[in-house]
Each structure stands twice: as structure tokens, then as C-alpha cells.
mmCIF file of C-alpha atoms in Angstrom:
data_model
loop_
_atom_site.group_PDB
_atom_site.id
_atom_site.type_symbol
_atom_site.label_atom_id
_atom_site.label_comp_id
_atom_site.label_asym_id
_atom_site.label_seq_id
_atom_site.Cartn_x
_atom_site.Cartn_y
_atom_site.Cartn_z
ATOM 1 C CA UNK A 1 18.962 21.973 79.913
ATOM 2 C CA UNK A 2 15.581 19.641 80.227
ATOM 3 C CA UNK A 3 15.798 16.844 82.812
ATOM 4 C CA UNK A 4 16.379 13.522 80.951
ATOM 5 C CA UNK A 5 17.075 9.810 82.232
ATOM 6 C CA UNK A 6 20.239 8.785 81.210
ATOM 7 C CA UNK A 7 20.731 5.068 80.298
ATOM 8 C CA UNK A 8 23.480 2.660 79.118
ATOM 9 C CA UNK A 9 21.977 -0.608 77.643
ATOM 10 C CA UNK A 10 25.007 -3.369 76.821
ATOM 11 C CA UNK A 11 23.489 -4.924 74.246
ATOM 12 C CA UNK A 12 21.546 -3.686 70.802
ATOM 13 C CA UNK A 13 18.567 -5.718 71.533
ATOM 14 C CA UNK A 14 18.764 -4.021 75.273
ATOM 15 C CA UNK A 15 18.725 -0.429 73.268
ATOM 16 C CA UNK A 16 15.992 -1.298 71.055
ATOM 17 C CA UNK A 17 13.098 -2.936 73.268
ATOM 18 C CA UNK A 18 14.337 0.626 75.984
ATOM 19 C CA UNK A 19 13.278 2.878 72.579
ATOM 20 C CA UNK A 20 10.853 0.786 71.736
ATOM 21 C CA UNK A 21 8.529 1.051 75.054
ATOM 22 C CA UNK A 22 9.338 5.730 74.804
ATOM 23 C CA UNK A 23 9.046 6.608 71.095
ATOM 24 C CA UNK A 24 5.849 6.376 68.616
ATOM 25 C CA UNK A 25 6.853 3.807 65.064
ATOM 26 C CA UNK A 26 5.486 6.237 62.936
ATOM 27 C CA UNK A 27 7.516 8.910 63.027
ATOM 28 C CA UNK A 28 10.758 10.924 64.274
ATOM 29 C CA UNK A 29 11.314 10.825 67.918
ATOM 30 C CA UNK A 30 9.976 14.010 69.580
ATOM 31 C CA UNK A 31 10.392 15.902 72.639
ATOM 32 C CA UNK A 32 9.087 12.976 74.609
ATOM 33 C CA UNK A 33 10.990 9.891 73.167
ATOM 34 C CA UNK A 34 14.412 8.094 73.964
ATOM 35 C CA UNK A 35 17.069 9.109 71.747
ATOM 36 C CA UNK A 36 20.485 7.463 70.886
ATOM 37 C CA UNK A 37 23.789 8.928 71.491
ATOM 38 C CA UNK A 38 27.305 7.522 70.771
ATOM 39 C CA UNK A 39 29.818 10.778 70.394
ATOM 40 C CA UNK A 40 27.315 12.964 70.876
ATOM 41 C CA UNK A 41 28.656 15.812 68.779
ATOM 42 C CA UNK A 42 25.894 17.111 67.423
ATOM 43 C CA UNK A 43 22.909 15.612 69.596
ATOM 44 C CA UNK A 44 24.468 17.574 72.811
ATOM 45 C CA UNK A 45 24.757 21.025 70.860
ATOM 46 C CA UNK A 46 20.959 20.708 70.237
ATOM 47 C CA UNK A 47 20.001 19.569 73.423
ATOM 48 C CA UNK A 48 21.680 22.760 74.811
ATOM 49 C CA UNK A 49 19.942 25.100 72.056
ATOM 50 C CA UNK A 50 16.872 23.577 73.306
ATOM 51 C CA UNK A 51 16.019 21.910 69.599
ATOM 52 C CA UNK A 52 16.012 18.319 70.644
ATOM 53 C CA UNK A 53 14.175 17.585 73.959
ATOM 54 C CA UNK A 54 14.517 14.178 74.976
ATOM 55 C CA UNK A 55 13.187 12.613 78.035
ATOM 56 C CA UNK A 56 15.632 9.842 77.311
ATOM 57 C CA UNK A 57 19.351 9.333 76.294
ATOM 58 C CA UNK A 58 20.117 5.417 75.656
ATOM 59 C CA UNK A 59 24.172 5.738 75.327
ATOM 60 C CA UNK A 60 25.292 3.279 73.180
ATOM 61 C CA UNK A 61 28.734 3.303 73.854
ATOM 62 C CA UNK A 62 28.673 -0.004 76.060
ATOM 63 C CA UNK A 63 27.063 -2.237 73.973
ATOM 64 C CA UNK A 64 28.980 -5.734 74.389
ATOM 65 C CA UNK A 65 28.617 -6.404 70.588
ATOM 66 C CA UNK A 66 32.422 -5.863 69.457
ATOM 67 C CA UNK A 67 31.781 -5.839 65.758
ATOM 68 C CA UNK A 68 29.754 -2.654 66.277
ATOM 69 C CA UNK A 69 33.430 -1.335 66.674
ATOM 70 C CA UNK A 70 35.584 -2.944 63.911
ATOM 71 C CA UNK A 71 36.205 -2.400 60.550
ATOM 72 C CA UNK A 72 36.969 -5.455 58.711
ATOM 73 C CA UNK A 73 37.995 -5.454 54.661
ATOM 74 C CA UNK A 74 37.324 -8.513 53.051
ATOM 75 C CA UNK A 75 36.763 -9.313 49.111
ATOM 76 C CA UNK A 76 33.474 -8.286 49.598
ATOM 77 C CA UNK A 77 34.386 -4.707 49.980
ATOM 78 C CA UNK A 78 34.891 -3.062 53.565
ATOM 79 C CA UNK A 79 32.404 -3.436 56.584
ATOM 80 C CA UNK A 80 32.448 -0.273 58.917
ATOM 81 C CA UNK A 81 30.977 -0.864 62.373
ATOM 82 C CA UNK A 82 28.674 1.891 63.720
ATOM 83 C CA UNK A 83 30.744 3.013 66.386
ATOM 84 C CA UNK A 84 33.683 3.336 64.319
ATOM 85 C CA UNK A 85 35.206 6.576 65.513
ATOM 86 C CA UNK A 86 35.577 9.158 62.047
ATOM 87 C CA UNK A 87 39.220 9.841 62.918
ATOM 88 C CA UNK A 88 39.905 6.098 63.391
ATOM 89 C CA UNK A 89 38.215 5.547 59.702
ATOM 90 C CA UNK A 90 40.264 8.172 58.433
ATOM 91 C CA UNK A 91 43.155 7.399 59.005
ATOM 92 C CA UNK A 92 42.441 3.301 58.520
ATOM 93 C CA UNK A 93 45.307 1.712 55.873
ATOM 94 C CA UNK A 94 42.908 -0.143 53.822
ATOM 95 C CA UNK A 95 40.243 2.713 53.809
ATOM 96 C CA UNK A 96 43.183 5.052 52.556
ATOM 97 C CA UNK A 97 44.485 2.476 49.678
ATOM 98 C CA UNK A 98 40.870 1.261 48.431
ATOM 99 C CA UNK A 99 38.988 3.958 49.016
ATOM 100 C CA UNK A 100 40.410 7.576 48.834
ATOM 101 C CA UNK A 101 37.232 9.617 48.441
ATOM 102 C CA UNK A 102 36.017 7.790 52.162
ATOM 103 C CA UNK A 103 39.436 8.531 54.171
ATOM 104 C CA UNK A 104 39.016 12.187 51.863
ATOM 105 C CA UNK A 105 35.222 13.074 53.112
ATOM 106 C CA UNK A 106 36.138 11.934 56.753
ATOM 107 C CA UNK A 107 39.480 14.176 57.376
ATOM 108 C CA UNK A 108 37.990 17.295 56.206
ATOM 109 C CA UNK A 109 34.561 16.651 58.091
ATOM 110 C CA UNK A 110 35.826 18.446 61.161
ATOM 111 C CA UNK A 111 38.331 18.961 63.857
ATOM 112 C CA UNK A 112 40.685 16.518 64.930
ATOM 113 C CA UNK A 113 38.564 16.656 68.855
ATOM 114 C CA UNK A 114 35.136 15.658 67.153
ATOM 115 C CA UNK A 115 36.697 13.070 64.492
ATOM 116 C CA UNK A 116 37.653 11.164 67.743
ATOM 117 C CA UNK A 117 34.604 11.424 69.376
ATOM 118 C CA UNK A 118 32.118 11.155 66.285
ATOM 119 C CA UNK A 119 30.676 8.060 65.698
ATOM 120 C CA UNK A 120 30.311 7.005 61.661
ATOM 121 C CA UNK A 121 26.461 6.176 62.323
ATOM 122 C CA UNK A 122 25.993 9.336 64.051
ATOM 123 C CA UNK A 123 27.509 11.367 61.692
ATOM 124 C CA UNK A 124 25.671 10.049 58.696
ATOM 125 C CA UNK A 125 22.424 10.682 61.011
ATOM 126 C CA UNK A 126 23.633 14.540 61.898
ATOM 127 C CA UNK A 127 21.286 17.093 61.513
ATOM 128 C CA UNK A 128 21.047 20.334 59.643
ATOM 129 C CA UNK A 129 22.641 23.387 60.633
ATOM 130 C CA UNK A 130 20.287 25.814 59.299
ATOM 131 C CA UNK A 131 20.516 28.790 61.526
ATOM 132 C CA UNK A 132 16.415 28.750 61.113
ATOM 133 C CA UNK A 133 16.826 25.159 62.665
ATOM 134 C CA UNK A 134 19.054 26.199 65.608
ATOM 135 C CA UNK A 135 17.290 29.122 66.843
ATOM 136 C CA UNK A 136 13.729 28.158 68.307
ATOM 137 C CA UNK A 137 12.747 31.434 67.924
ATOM 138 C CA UNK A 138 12.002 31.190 63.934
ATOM 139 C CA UNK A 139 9.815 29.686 62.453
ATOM 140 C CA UNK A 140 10.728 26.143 61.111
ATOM 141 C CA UNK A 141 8.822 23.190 59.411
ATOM 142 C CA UNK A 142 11.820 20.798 60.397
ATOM 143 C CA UNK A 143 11.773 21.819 64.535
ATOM 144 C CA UNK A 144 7.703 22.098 64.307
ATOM 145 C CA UNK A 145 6.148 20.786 61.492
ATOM 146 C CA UNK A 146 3.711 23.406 60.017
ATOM 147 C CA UNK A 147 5.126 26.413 61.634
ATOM 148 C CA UNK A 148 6.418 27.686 58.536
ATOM 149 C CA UNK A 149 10.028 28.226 57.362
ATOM 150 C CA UNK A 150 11.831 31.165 58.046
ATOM 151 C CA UNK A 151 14.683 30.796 55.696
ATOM 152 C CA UNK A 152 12.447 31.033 52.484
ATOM 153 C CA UNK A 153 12.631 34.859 53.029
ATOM 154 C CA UNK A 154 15.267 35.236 55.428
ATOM 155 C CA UNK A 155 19.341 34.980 55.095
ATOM 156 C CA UNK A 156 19.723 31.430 53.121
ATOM 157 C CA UNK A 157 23.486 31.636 51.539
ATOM 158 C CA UNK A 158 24.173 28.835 53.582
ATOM 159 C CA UNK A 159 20.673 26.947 52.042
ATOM 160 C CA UNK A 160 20.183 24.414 49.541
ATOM 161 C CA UNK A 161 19.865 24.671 45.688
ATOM 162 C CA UNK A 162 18.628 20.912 45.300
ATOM 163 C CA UNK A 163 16.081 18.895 46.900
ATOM 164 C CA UNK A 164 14.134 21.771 48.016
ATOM 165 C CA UNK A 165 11.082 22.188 48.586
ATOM 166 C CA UNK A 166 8.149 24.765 49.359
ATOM 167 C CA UNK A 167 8.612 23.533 53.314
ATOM 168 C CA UNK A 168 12.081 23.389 53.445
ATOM 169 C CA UNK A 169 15.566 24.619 51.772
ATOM 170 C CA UNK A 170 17.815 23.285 54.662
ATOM 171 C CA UNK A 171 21.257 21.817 53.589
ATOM 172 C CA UNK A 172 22.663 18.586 54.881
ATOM 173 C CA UNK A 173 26.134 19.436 55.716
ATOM 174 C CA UNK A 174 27.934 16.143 56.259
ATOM 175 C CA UNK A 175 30.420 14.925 54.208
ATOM 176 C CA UNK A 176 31.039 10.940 54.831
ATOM 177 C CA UNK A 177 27.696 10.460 53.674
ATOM 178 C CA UNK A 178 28.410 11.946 49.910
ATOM 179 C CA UNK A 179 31.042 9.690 49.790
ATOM 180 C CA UNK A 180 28.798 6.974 50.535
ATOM 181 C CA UNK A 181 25.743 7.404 48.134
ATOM 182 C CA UNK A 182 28.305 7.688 45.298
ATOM 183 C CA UNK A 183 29.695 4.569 46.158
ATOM 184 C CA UNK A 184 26.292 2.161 46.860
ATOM 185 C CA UNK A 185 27.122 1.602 50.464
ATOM 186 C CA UNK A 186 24.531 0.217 52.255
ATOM 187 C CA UNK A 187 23.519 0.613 55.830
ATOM 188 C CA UNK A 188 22.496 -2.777 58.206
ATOM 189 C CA UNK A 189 19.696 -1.326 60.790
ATOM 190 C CA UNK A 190 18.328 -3.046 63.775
ATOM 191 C CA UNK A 191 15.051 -2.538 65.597
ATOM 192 C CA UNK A 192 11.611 -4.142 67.249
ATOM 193 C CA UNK A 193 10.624 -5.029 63.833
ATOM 194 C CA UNK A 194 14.095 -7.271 63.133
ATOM 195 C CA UNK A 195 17.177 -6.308 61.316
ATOM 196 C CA UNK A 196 16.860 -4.936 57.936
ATOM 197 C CA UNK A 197 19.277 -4.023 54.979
ATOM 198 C CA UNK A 198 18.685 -0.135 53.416
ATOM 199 C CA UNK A 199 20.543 1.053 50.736
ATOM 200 C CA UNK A 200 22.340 4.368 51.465
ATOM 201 C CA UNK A 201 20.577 6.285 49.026
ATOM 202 C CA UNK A 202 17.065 5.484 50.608
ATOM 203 C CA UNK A 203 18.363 6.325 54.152
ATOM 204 C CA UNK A 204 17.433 10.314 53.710
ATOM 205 C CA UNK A 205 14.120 11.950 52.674
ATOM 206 C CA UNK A 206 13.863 14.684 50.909
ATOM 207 C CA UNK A 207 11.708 17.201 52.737
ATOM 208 C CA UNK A 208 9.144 17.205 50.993
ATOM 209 C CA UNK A 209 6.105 18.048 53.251
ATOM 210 C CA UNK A 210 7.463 16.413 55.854
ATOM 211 C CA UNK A 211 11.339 17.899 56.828
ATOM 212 C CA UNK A 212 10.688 16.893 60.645
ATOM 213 C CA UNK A 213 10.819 13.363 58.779
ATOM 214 C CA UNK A 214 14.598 13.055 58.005
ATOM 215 C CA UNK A 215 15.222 9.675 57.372
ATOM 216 C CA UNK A 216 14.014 6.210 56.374
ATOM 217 C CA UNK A 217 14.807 4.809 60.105
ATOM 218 C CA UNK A 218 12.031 4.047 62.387
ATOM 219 C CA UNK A 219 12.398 5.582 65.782
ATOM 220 C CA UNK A 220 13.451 2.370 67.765
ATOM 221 C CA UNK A 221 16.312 1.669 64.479
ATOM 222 C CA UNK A 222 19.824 1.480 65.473
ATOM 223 C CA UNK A 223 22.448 1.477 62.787
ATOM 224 C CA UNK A 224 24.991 -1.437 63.275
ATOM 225 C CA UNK A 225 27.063 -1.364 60.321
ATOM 226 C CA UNK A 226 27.732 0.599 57.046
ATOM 227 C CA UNK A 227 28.734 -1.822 54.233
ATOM 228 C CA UNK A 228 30.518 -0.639 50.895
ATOM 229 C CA UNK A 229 30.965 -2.900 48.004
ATOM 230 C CA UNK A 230 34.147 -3.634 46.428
ATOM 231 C CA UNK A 231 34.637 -1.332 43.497
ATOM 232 C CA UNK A 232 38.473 -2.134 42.353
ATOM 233 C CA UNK A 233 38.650 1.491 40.216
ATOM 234 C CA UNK A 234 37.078 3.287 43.600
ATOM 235 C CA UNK A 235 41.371 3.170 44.339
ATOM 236 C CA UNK A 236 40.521 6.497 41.318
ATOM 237 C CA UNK A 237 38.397 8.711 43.327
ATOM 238 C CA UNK A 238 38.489 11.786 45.997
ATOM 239 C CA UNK A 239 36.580 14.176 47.683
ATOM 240 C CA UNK A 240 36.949 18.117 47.054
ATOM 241 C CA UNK A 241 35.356 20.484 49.987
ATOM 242 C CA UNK A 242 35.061 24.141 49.487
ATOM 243 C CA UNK A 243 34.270 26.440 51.913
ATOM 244 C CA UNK A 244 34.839 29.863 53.661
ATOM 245 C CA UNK A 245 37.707 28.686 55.565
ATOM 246 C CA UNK A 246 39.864 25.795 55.215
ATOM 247 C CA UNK A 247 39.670 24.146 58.247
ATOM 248 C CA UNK A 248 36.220 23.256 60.653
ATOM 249 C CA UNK A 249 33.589 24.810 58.094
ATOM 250 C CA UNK A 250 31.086 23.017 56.151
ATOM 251 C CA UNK A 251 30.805 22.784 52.883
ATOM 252 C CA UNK A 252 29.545 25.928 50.285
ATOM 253 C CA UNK A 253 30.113 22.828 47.742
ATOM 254 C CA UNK A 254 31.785 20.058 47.627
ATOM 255 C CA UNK A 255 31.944 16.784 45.435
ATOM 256 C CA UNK A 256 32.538 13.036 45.777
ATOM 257 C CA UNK A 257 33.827 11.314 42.397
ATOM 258 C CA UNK A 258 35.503 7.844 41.642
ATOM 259 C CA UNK A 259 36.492 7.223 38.013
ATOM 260 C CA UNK A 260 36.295 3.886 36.067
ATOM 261 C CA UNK A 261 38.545 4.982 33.035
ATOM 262 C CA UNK A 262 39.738 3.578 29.737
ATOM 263 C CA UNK A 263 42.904 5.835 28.386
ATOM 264 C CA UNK A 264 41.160 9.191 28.596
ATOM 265 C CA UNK A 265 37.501 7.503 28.480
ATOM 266 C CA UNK A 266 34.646 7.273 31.279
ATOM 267 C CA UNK A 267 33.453 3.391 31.633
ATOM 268 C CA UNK A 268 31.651 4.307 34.365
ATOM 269 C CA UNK A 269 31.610 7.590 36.686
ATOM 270 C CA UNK A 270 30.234 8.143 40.248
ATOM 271 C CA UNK A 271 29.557 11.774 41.512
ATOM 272 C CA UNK A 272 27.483 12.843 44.647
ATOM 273 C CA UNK A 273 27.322 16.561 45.682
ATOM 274 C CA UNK A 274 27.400 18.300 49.461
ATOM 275 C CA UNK A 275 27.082 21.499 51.082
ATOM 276 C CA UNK A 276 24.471 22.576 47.899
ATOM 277 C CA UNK A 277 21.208 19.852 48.643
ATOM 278 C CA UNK A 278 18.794 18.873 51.608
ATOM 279 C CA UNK A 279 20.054 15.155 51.422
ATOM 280 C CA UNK A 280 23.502 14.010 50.006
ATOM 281 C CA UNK A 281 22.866 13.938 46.835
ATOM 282 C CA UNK A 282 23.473 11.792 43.924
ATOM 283 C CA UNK A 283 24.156 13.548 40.105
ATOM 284 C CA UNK A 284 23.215 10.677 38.167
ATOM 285 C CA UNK A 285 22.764 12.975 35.357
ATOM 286 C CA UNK A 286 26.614 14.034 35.404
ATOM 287 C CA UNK A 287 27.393 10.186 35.716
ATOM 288 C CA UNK A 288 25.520 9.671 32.316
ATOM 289 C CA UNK A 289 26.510 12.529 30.684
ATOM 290 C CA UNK A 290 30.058 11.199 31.104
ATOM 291 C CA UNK A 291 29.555 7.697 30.493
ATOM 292 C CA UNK A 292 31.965 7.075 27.104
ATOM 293 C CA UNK A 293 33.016 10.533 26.466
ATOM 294 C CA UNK A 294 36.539 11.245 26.617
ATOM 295 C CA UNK A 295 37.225 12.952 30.000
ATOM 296 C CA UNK A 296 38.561 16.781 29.123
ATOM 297 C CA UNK A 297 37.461 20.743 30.729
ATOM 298 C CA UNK A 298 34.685 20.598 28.107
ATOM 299 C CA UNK A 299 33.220 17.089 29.187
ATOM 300 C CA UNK A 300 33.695 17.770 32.853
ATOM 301 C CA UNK A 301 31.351 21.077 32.211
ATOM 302 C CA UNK A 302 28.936 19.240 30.317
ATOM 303 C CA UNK A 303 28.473 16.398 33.213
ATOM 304 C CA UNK A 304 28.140 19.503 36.053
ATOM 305 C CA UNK A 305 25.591 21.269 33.931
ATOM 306 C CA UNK A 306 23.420 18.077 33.667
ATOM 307 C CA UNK A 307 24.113 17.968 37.627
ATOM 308 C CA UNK A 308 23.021 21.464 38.427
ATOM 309 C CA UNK A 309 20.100 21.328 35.675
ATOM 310 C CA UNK A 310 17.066 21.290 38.193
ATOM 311 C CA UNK A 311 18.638 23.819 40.712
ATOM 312 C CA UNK A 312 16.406 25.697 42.363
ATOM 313 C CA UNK A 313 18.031 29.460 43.597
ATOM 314 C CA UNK A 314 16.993 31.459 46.596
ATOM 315 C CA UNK A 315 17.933 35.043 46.813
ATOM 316 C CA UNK A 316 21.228 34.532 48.995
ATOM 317 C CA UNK A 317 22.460 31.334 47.580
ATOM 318 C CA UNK A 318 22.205 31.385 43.835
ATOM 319 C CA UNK A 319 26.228 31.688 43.529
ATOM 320 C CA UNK A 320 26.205 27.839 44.940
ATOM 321 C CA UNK A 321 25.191 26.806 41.665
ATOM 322 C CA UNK A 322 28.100 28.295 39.254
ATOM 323 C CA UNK A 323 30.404 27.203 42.788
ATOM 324 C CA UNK A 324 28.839 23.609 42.456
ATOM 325 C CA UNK A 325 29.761 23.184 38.833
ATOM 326 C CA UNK A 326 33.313 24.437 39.559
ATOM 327 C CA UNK A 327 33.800 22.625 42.141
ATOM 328 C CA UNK A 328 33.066 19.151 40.144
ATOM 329 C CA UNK A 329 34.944 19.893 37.024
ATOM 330 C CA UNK A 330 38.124 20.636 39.228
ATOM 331 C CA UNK A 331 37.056 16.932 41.235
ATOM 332 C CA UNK A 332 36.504 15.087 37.543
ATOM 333 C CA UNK A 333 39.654 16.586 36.091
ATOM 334 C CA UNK A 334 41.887 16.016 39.526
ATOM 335 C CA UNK A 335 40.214 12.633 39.869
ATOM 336 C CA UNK A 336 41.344 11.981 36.158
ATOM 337 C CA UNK A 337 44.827 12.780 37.073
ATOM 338 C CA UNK A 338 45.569 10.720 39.860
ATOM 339 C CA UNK A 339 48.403 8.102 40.349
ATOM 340 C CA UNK A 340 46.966 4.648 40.867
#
């Protein structure tokens, strides 16, 4: 373990002028910026493998700001604060009632020890585990940008089929966040520059050329809340995970649907995709696809093949794409079936 200074601001506008005077506005913070830390469950584990360097923590766990901590449900929709513990969201009433696929993504993220420790904004913000990533040893575009990556010709089952590019195939493995982009949630950030609004799906980047650049956030940002917008049919909607075990293992594949139906008919569908793309993902061509068709096996397999049609296979992990398509048709045709 590095040396680090270890800090506890109480309020957000505390946090942000600290990260504001260590870390660069053009980029990620590196190995010689502040970084925040709520539950720490996944910055600690790569401070230990010697990934992430900081010379800073900034805990954000005493900020006086009490809405940072509540979830409040209005007509609106539902208003998550950032340091909303997962297990508390999971289990909320309201969350459970309105919005299945949320409470769904959330209880099968993890253990029940890191639910109650995670933090919803850090766990949207979590980090890839691509064994490439984790061991400094490899080579990896993502750790040190230009290095190469190690995974293009190494063991990649675990790798992404979407979003890929030549500089990186790492998957992101969280789950709230699919649940999330397939509902239009959008995330309230604060930083030097003010607060700002950003709409889920614009939070993650693609790699691209740039996979050390993960996100949309400058490096002084704090996320305060996560909105999502009242959808009434979003009561019609879950979240299927498959994996290699059932319990505390990310996702091969997994989908998020909600279902706007009339009889057997799609009004309107919403599908995003995990454990199979760099960012969570959004199958916009599955949503259209579905859009007035009468919701049956055959449908459902139409929607996942528009979904899947730009997959990109490595030599470990082309089975994800046949497991991705699987694993949506059972989600559509489960979704279908629910009592609401």
C-alpha cells in the first residue's frame, strides 16, 4: 500500500474545491490526484492491487448534506441520493412496487456485506474487472494508456462482445447501472465548474482510444443524486443475471427490460444488456424491433438478434453472443408474464 492523505470534507462544496486544487480537468484522476470514496468496495481492492494510486482519499461519508442520503418518491418519479446504500435501495417499498427491474439489478449485484457498504454513486462509477486490468503486470490501455492490451490475444471469456474497440474489450460488470440506462435516469453532478444535469446514457464512454477515459465526469465531479422518471408501466419490468454461479458472480449476460403492453402488443419496450459490453448498454435496436409486434418466442428472437447484430467475437467469448440472445428472450417473455 502507497502512502495517501486521508481526508473527510463535511460538505460537497468542501470535497470539490479539496479535488479541485490535486487533480488535472482534463482527464481521469491519476496516480497523483485526490480520489473519492464512500463504501469503498471496489476503490480499496485496487488500491491494494496497486491499480489506483492516489495521493489522496476525500471520504465522503460525512458530508452534512442529508439529501445525499435519502430516497424520496414523488410524482415525478423517484430521487436516489448518492450515498444511498445498494442494500437499503433494494430492499426500499416504493423501489420494489414501481420499479422491479431497480430493486432486481441491486439484489443480485453482490453479497449481502458489500450491498450495505456500497454506495449507489459508487457502484455506477465501479471499474472493470478485467483480469488484464487487475494485474499490473500486463499490458493494458485502460491502467496505462498506450501500453497495449493484453486481453486482445490473451484469455477474454470474461470480455466484451459490444462496444469494443481495437484498444480495449473490457466488460463493465455492474448491474444497477443497466437498469438505469433502460429506464432514462439521469444523474445530478457537482463540481468547480457548478452543478450540472447528465443523462445516464452519456455518463460512460466507450473506449474508444481512450479506455483510461471512463466516464463523462470531470475529475473534481461528485455525483449527488440519481433521478429516474416516472414510467407508470416500469411496475412491468425485471432484471435477469446469468452467470457461473448463482450467487456473488458477475454477469456472463444479463438483461434489463420493462414492458409497455397492449393485450399481447409492445407500445413501447426498454432493454439494456450487462456482463456482454464495455459500457451498460442500451439495445435500441431490440426496442424497435418490438415496437407493435405482438410479443411471442419468435418476436422476442427477432428483437435479440437486432440487439446482438454488431457483436464483435474474440476467440474465448464468442458463446456470449448466442448466451446474450437467450438470456433476453427468456427476460421479454418472463417480463410479458408478470402479475401487475
Amino acid at each position: 500500500m502507497r502512502p495517501f492523505v486521508y481526508e473527510q470534507p463535511t460538505a460537497i462544496s468542501a470535497a470539490v474545491a479539496i479535488a479541485s486544487r490535486f487533480t488535472t480537468h482534463d482527464d481521469q484522476p491519476t496516480r497523483a490526484n485526490a480520489q473519492f470514496i464512500a463504501g469503498g468496495t471496489n476503490l480499496a481492492d485496487y488500491m491494494k492491487l496497486g491499480v489506483a494510486e492516489p495521493n489522496r482519499l476525500l471520504d465522503l461519508n460525512q458530508l452534512k448534506e442529508q439529501e445525499l442520503r435519502q430516497i424520496r418518491v414523488t410524482e415525478d418519479g423517484i430521487r436516489f441520493g448518492a450515498l444511498v446504500r445498494m442494500g437499503e435501495a433494494a430492499d426500499h417499498r416504493e423501489v420494489k412496487q414501481r420499479y422491479p427491474v431497480i430493486a432486481d439489478s441491486l439484489r443480485l449485484a453482490a453479497s449481502g456485506q458489500i450491498r450495505n457498504m456500497a454506495s449507489l454513486a459508487g457502484n455506477v462509477l465501479q471499474r472493470t474487472r478485467c483480469e488484464y486490468f487487475r494485474e499490473t503486470s500486463w499490458h493494458c490501455n485502460k491502467r496505462v494508456p498506450g501500453s497495449g492490451c493484453a486481453a486482445m490475444e490473451g484469455f477474454n471469456r470474461q470480455h466484451a462482445v459490444l462496444g469494443a474497440s481495437d484498444a480495449c474489450i473490457a466488460t463493465y460488470h455492474g448491474d444497477f447501472a443497466q437498469a438505469l440506462i433502460a429506464l432514462d435516469a439521469v444523474i445530478h453532478a457537482e463540481g468547480s465548474r457548478g452543478a450540472r444535469k447528465i443523462p445516464f446514457a452519456k455518463l460512460h464512454r466507450q473506449p474508444g482510444d481512450t479506455p483510461h477515459i471512463e466516464t463523462d465526469l470531470a475529475a473534481d465531479e461528485i455525483i449527488t443524486a440519481i433521478e429516474v422518471p416516472a414510467i407508470p408501466w416500469a411496475r412491468r419490468s425485471l432484471y435477469l443475471k446469468i452467470r457461473d454461479r448463482e450467487s456473488y458472480a458477475f454477469a456472463l449476460a444479463s438483461a434489463a427490460v420493462a414492458l409497455d403492453l397492449e393485450g399481447d402488443s409492445v407500445r413501447e419496450a426498454r432493454i439494456a444488456l450487462g456482463g456482454v459490453a464495455t459500457v451498460p448498454w442500451r439495445a435500441k435496436e431490440g426496442e424497435e424491433a418490438l415496437r407493435g409486434k405482438r410479443l411471442d418466442e419468435a418476436s422476442a428472437s427477432a428483437a435479440a438478434d437486432a440487439a446482438f447484430a454488431g457483436a464483435e467475437p474474440r476467440r474465448h467469448n464468442a458463446f456470449k453472443i448466442d448466451l446474450g440472445k437467450r438470456t433476453l428472450v427468456r427476460a421479454l417473455l418472463e417480463t410479458r408474464d408478470m402479475k401487475v
